[in-house]
Amino acid sequence: MDFFKSSRVLNLLAVLCGGVLFVWPALWNGYPLLYSDTHVFITQPTPGHFNWDKPFIYGPWMLPFHAWQSLWGVVLVQGILLSQLIWLTQQAVRPASAVRHLLICFAVSLLTGASWFVSLVMPDIFSGMVVLSIFVLGFSTKLSRAMTVWISLVGALAISVHLSHLVIAAASLLVVLMLKWRRLLYALIPLVLALAALVGTTIYAFNKVAVSPFGSVFMLARMSADGNVKSILEKYCPEKSWHLCAWTERLAQDSDSFMWDANGPVWSHPGGPIGLAPEASEIVALTVRHRPLPVLWSAIQNTATQLWMVKLGDTVNSDWLDLTVAKSIEKFFTPAELERYNQSRQVQGTMLERVSFVSATGAVAVVIGFLWSINLLLQAWRRRDWTVLALIMMVWIGLLANAFATGALSKPHYRYQTRIAWLLVLPPLVLLARNKKSDSTMQSRSA
């Protein structure tokens, strides 16, 4: 009994220490990494602050961990959650050990972009957690009832913090359906909870029963940039009174310009994006109906482009931080926190020039991880090891779903794919040097 207790303590310490390993970029920066949108999540918990384009989830979630004192608590918790999911992932595939777990966390944090997204005060790191939580619920044979509830909650959080995660979750569930359908109901719980949270907060904020009440505006921007909207406007504007008709001959060639230019079609609308949304829904539906093949081809091209964009790039720049995050920290946090923010490498502008090597290393690591996983997939197929097969397939499908949800439905950005590409190195690391005894044991459990 004493040995059992000490083993549990050792395992817990391994998970905690593994989480700390993932925040080294923040430690090196001297402060958690920030993005211009971070200020939105800082201000979300304040009274009456609702964003039309972001779920009302991540900001309230991180409030207890910063308590208007310091953002360090947010990145530490993100690291611990990721460390726990990696522990449970390896436990589903092979007997887990504290030393092996720390080595895996060290390798993932050093060789990939995972640590940079753990250290970033944004919901991006949860993209990979969606895949891992559904894998654990669908394929682990060692979860207690309490742990099943906990991972269901973590998975629900991971899915609900970003709308693109709904697509990743749905794709991951397909793997459970194909390889272990008896566990599908367990794996479905996070998605059901996430949908309930998204619909509930939308009702509360906008009095609308919807998951994404204004998402059509993003789709309109994407289709316009792809060149699929102009012909629809030319055909229907003589009989419609759409706001966008005035923009038929000057539609932006870039979806970000379409969306965020203060003088563009979205923000020149009297009601802004919220007012444009009903019109956008109508135009998007007509575009899909009349131009299905061009829309499909554009989606394939954008997905393919997004799939290969693995570089830190826009993750660590300081663009717009002085006008967004700095104002929020100054308003809501202590003067000491603002000073720590101002002294960070990111704000000082000395970080970008030093991360090119990290980006190159991460790109090489994910390519090697992918190629290695092909061999592991073939081995798992020959052994009929459905758990290993599921892990690799779920990682691949998760990456593809992420590329579609971000590239095809929004716009390809380096940040979007890099936030989840690190998953490719996980199966090789988890399966490294797995002995034959472990293989036979796990294979029998999978069967």
mmCIF file of N, CA and C in Angstrom, residues 12-29 33 72 75-84 86-87 90 97-120 125 429:
data_model
loop_
_atom_site.group_PDB
_atom_site.id
_atom_site.type_symbol
_atom_site.label_atom_id
_atom_site.label_comp_id
_atom_site.label_asym_id
_atom_site.label_seq_id
_atom_site.Cartn_x
_atom_site.Cartn_y
_atom_site.Cartn_z
ATOM 1 N N LEU A 12 1.936 11.822 -10.144
ATOM 2 C CA LEU A 12 1.369 13.165 -10.087
ATOM 3 C C LEU A 12 2.460 14.220 -10.270
ATOM 4 N N LEU A 13 3.591 14.012 -9.612
ATOM 5 C CA LEU A 13 4.705 14.950 -9.758
ATOM 6 C C LEU A 13 5.214 14.982 -11.194
ATOM 7 N N ALA A 14 5.216 13.821 -11.838
ATOM 8 C CA ALA A 14 5.660 13.755 -13.239
ATOM 9 C C ALA A 14 4.740 14.578 -14.127
ATOM 10 N N VAL A 15 3.434 14.482 -13.903
ATOM 11 C CA VAL A 15 2.472 15.251 -14.695
ATOM 12 C C VAL A 15 2.667 16.745 -14.446
ATOM 13 N N LEU A 16 2.832 17.123 -13.180
ATOM 14 C CA LEU A 16 3.026 18.541 -12.858
ATOM 15 C C LEU A 16 4.325 19.077 -13.454
ATOM 16 N N CYS A 17 5.394 18.310 -13.295
ATOM 17 C CA CYS A 17 6.696 18.742 -13.840
ATOM 18 C C CYS A 17 6.665 18.776 -15.366
ATOM 19 N N GLY A 18 5.952 17.813 -15.954
ATOM 20 C CA GLY A 18 5.792 17.823 -17.406
ATOM 21 C C GLY A 18 5.100 19.086 -17.872
ATOM 22 N N GLY A 19 4.105 19.526 -17.114
ATOM 23 C CA GLY A 19 3.417 20.767 -17.452
ATOM 24 C C GLY A 19 4.337 21.977 -17.387
ATOM 25 N N VAL A 20 5.209 22.008 -16.385
ATOM 26 C CA VAL A 20 6.152 23.123 -16.230
ATOM 27 C C VAL A 20 7.141 23.159 -17.403
ATOM 28 N N LEU A 21 7.534 21.982 -17.902
ATOM 29 C CA LEU A 21 8.464 21.936 -19.028
ATOM 30 C C LEU A 21 7.915 22.678 -20.243
ATOM 31 N N PHE A 22 6.605 22.677 -20.377
ATOM 32 C CA PHE A 22 5.998 23.284 -21.563
ATOM 33 C C PHE A 22 5.968 24.810 -21.528
ATOM 34 N N VAL A 23 6.287 25.421 -20.410
ATOM 35 C CA VAL A 23 6.212 26.886 -20.348
ATOM 36 C C VAL A 23 7.580 27.544 -20.504
ATOM 37 N N TRP A 24 8.587 26.791 -20.967
ATOM 38 C CA TRP A 24 9.916 27.392 -21.083
ATOM 39 C C TRP A 24 9.952 28.595 -22.033
ATOM 40 N N PRO A 25 9.178 28.638 -23.143
ATOM 41 C CA PRO A 25 9.216 29.858 -23.957
ATOM 42 C C PRO A 25 8.753 31.097 -23.195
ATOM 43 N N ALA A 26 7.745 30.929 -22.327
ATOM 44 C CA ALA A 26 7.286 32.059 -21.516
ATOM 45 C C ALA A 26 8.371 32.484 -20.531
ATOM 46 N N LEU A 27 9.063 31.502 -19.943
ATOM 47 C CA LEU A 27 10.151 31.819 -19.024
ATOM 48 C C LEU A 27 11.272 32.555 -19.749
ATOM 49 N N TRP A 28 11.597 32.096 -20.945
ATOM 50 C CA TRP A 28 12.644 32.746 -21.733
ATOM 51 C C TRP A 28 12.220 34.155 -22.149
ATOM 52 N N ASN A 29 10.942 34.309 -22.468
ATOM 53 C CA ASN A 29 10.409 35.610 -22.853
ATOM 54 C C ASN A 29 10.345 36.568 -21.670
ATOM 55 N N LEU A 33 3.441 34.502 -23.557
ATOM 56 C CA LEU A 33 3.325 35.027 -24.911
ATOM 57 C C LEU A 33 1.908 35.537 -25.156
ATOM 58 N N TRP A 72 0.505 34.405 -15.601
ATOM 59 C CA TRP A 72 1.337 33.208 -15.481
ATOM 60 C C TRP A 72 0.513 31.977 -15.112
ATOM 61 N N VAL A 75 -0.964 30.037 -18.288
ATOM 62 C CA VAL A 75 -0.085 29.182 -19.084
ATOM 63 C C VAL A 75 0.369 27.955 -18.288
ATOM 64 N N LEU A 76 0.514 28.099 -16.977
ATOM 65 C CA LEU A 76 0.881 26.941 -16.152
ATOM 66 C C LEU A 76 -0.227 25.891 -16.167
ATOM 67 N N VAL A 77 -1.467 26.319 -16.055
ATOM 68 C CA VAL A 77 -2.588 25.377 -16.085
ATOM 69 C C VAL A 77 -2.687 24.727 -17.462
ATOM 70 N N GLN A 78 -2.483 25.502 -18.519
ATOM 71 C CA GLN A 78 -2.504 24.933 -19.868
ATOM 72 C C GLN A 78 -1.441 23.846 -20.013
ATOM 73 N N GLY A 79 -0.263 24.102 -19.452
ATOM 74 C CA GLY A 79 0.805 23.102 -19.508
ATOM 75 C C GLY A 79 0.457 21.838 -18.751
ATOM 76 N N ILE A 80 -0.152 21.988 -17.590
ATOM 77 C CA ILE A 80 -0.509 20.817 -16.777
ATOM 78 C C ILE A 80 -1.608 20.002 -17.453
ATOM 79 N N LEU A 81 -2.597 20.667 -18.032
ATOM 80 C CA LEU A 81 -3.658 19.944 -18.736
ATOM 81 C C LEU A 81 -3.086 19.146 -19.904
ATOM 82 N N LEU A 82 -2.178 19.762 -20.658
ATOM 83 C CA LEU A 82 -1.570 19.046 -21.778
ATOM 84 C C LEU A 82 -0.727 17.878 -21.287
ATOM 85 N N SER A 83 0.021 18.101 -20.232
ATOM 86 C CA SER A 83 0.853 17.035 -19.669
ATOM 87 C C SER A 83 -0.009 15.856 -19.222
ATOM 88 N N GLN A 84 -1.130 16.138 -18.594
ATOM 89 C CA GLN A 84 -2.011 15.056 -18.146
ATOM 90 C C GLN A 84 -2.561 14.264 -19.328
ATOM 91 N N ILE A 86 -1.199 13.892 -22.254
ATOM 92 C CA ILE A 86 -0.103 13.088 -22.815
ATOM 93 C C ILE A 86 0.142 11.853 -21.947
ATOM 94 N N TRP A 87 0.067 12.007 -20.636
ATOM 95 C CA TRP A 87 0.213 10.869 -19.724
ATOM 96 C C TRP A 87 -0.867 9.822 -20.001
ATOM 97 N N GLN A 90 -0.310 7.972 -23.395
ATOM 98 C CA GLN A 90 0.670 6.881 -23.360
ATOM 99 C C GLN A 90 0.179 5.725 -22.502
ATOM 100 N N SER A 97 5.125 5.507 -17.357
ATOM 101 C CA SER A 97 6.080 5.665 -16.254
ATOM 102 C C SER A 97 6.461 7.127 -16.135
ATOM 103 N N ALA A 98 6.826 7.533 -14.922
ATOM 104 C CA ALA A 98 7.130 8.935 -14.662
ATOM 105 C C ALA A 98 8.323 9.410 -15.482
ATOM 106 N N VAL A 99 9.368 8.604 -15.525
ATOM 107 C CA VAL A 99 10.581 8.999 -16.256
ATOM 108 C C VAL A 99 10.287 9.124 -17.747
ATOM 109 N N ARG A 100 9.592 8.124 -18.302
ATOM 110 C CA ARG A 100 9.279 8.170 -19.730
ATOM 111 C C ARG A 100 8.393 9.378 -20.050
ATOM 112 N N HIS A 101 7.459 9.664 -19.168
ATOM 113 C CA HIS A 101 6.574 10.799 -19.401
ATOM 114 C C HIS A 101 7.372 12.102 -19.441
ATOM 115 N N LEU A 102 8.281 12.283 -18.523
ATOM 116 C CA LEU A 102 9.081 13.504 -18.510
ATOM 117 C C LEU A 102 9.946 13.617 -19.759
ATOM 118 N N LEU A 103 10.466 12.493 -20.219
ATOM 119 C CA LEU A 103 11.269 12.505 -21.439
ATOM 120 C C LEU A 103 10.417 12.877 -22.655
ATOM 121 N N ILE A 104 9.199 12.343 -22.704
ATOM 122 C CA ILE A 104 8.301 12.674 -23.816
ATOM 123 C C ILE A 104 7.949 14.161 -23.780
ATOM 124 N N CYS A 105 7.580 14.663 -22.614
ATOM 125 C CA CYS A 105 7.235 16.086 -22.490
ATOM 126 C C CYS A 105 8.427 16.969 -22.851
ATOM 127 N N PHE A 106 9.600 16.566 -22.417
ATOM 128 C CA PHE A 106 10.805 17.340 -22.728
ATOM 129 C C PHE A 106 11.037 17.382 -24.236
ATOM 130 N N ALA A 107 10.905 16.233 -24.890
ATOM 131 C CA ALA A 107 11.128 16.168 -26.339
ATOM 132 C C ALA A 107 10.083 16.987 -27.094
ATOM 133 N N VAL A 108 8.814 16.834 -26.720
ATOM 134 C CA VAL A 108 7.749 17.569 -27.405
ATOM 135 C C VAL A 108 7.916 19.074 -27.190
ATOM 136 N N SER A 109 8.250 19.468 -25.981
ATOM 137 C CA SER A 109 8.383 20.893 -25.679
ATOM 138 C C SER A 109 9.585 21.517 -26.370
ATOM 139 N N LEU A 110 10.645 20.735 -26.553
ATOM 140 C CA LEU A 110 11.870 21.271 -27.134
ATOM 141 C C LEU A 110 11.856 21.244 -28.655
ATOM 142 N N LEU A 111 11.263 20.212 -29.242
ATOM 143 C CA LEU A 111 11.371 19.993 -30.683
ATOM 144 C C LEU A 111 10.207 20.544 -31.490
ATOM 145 N N THR A 112 9.104 20.876 -30.858
ATOM 146 C CA THR A 112 7.899 21.277 -31.600
ATOM 147 C C THR A 112 7.370 22.622 -31.106
ATOM 148 N N GLY A 113 6.289 23.056 -31.719
ATOM 149 C CA GLY A 113 5.668 24.314 -31.323
ATOM 150 C C GLY A 113 4.719 24.201 -30.156
ATOM 151 N N ALA A 114 4.545 22.997 -29.604
ATOM 152 C CA ALA A 114 3.572 22.813 -28.515
ATOM 153 C C ALA A 114 3.841 23.754 -27.347
ATOM 154 N N SER A 115 5.091 23.862 -26.935
ATOM 155 C CA SER A 115 5.422 24.696 -25.773
ATOM 156 C C SER A 115 5.126 26.172 -26.035
ATOM 157 N N TRP A 116 5.257 26.585 -27.293
ATOM 158 C CA TRP A 116 4.987 27.987 -27.626
ATOM 159 C C TRP A 116 3.500 28.296 -27.536
ATOM 160 N N PHE A 117 2.669 27.306 -27.819
ATOM 161 C CA PHE A 117 1.232 27.533 -27.724
ATOM 162 C C PHE A 117 0.727 27.317 -26.301
ATOM 163 N N VAL A 118 1.391 26.474 -25.534
ATOM 164 C CA VAL A 118 1.086 26.407 -24.097
ATOM 165 C C VAL A 118 1.390 27.756 -23.453
ATOM 166 N N SER A 119 2.486 28.376 -23.881
ATOM 167 C CA SER A 119 2.932 29.646 -23.299
ATOM 168 C C SER A 119 2.163 30.848 -23.828
ATOM 169 N N LEU A 120 1.295 30.628 -24.801
ATOM 170 C CA LEU A 120 0.526 31.698 -25.424
ATOM 171 C C LEU A 120 -0.851 31.809 -24.768
ATOM 172 N N ILE A 125 -3.697 26.130 -28.012
ATOM 173 C CA ILE A 125 -3.135 24.854 -27.569
ATOM 174 C C ILE A 125 -4.222 23.809 -27.376
ATOM 175 N N LEU A 429 7.017 9.032 -30.261
ATOM 176 C CA LEU A 429 7.623 9.144 -28.929
ATOM 177 C C LEU A 429 6.943 8.203 -27.932
#
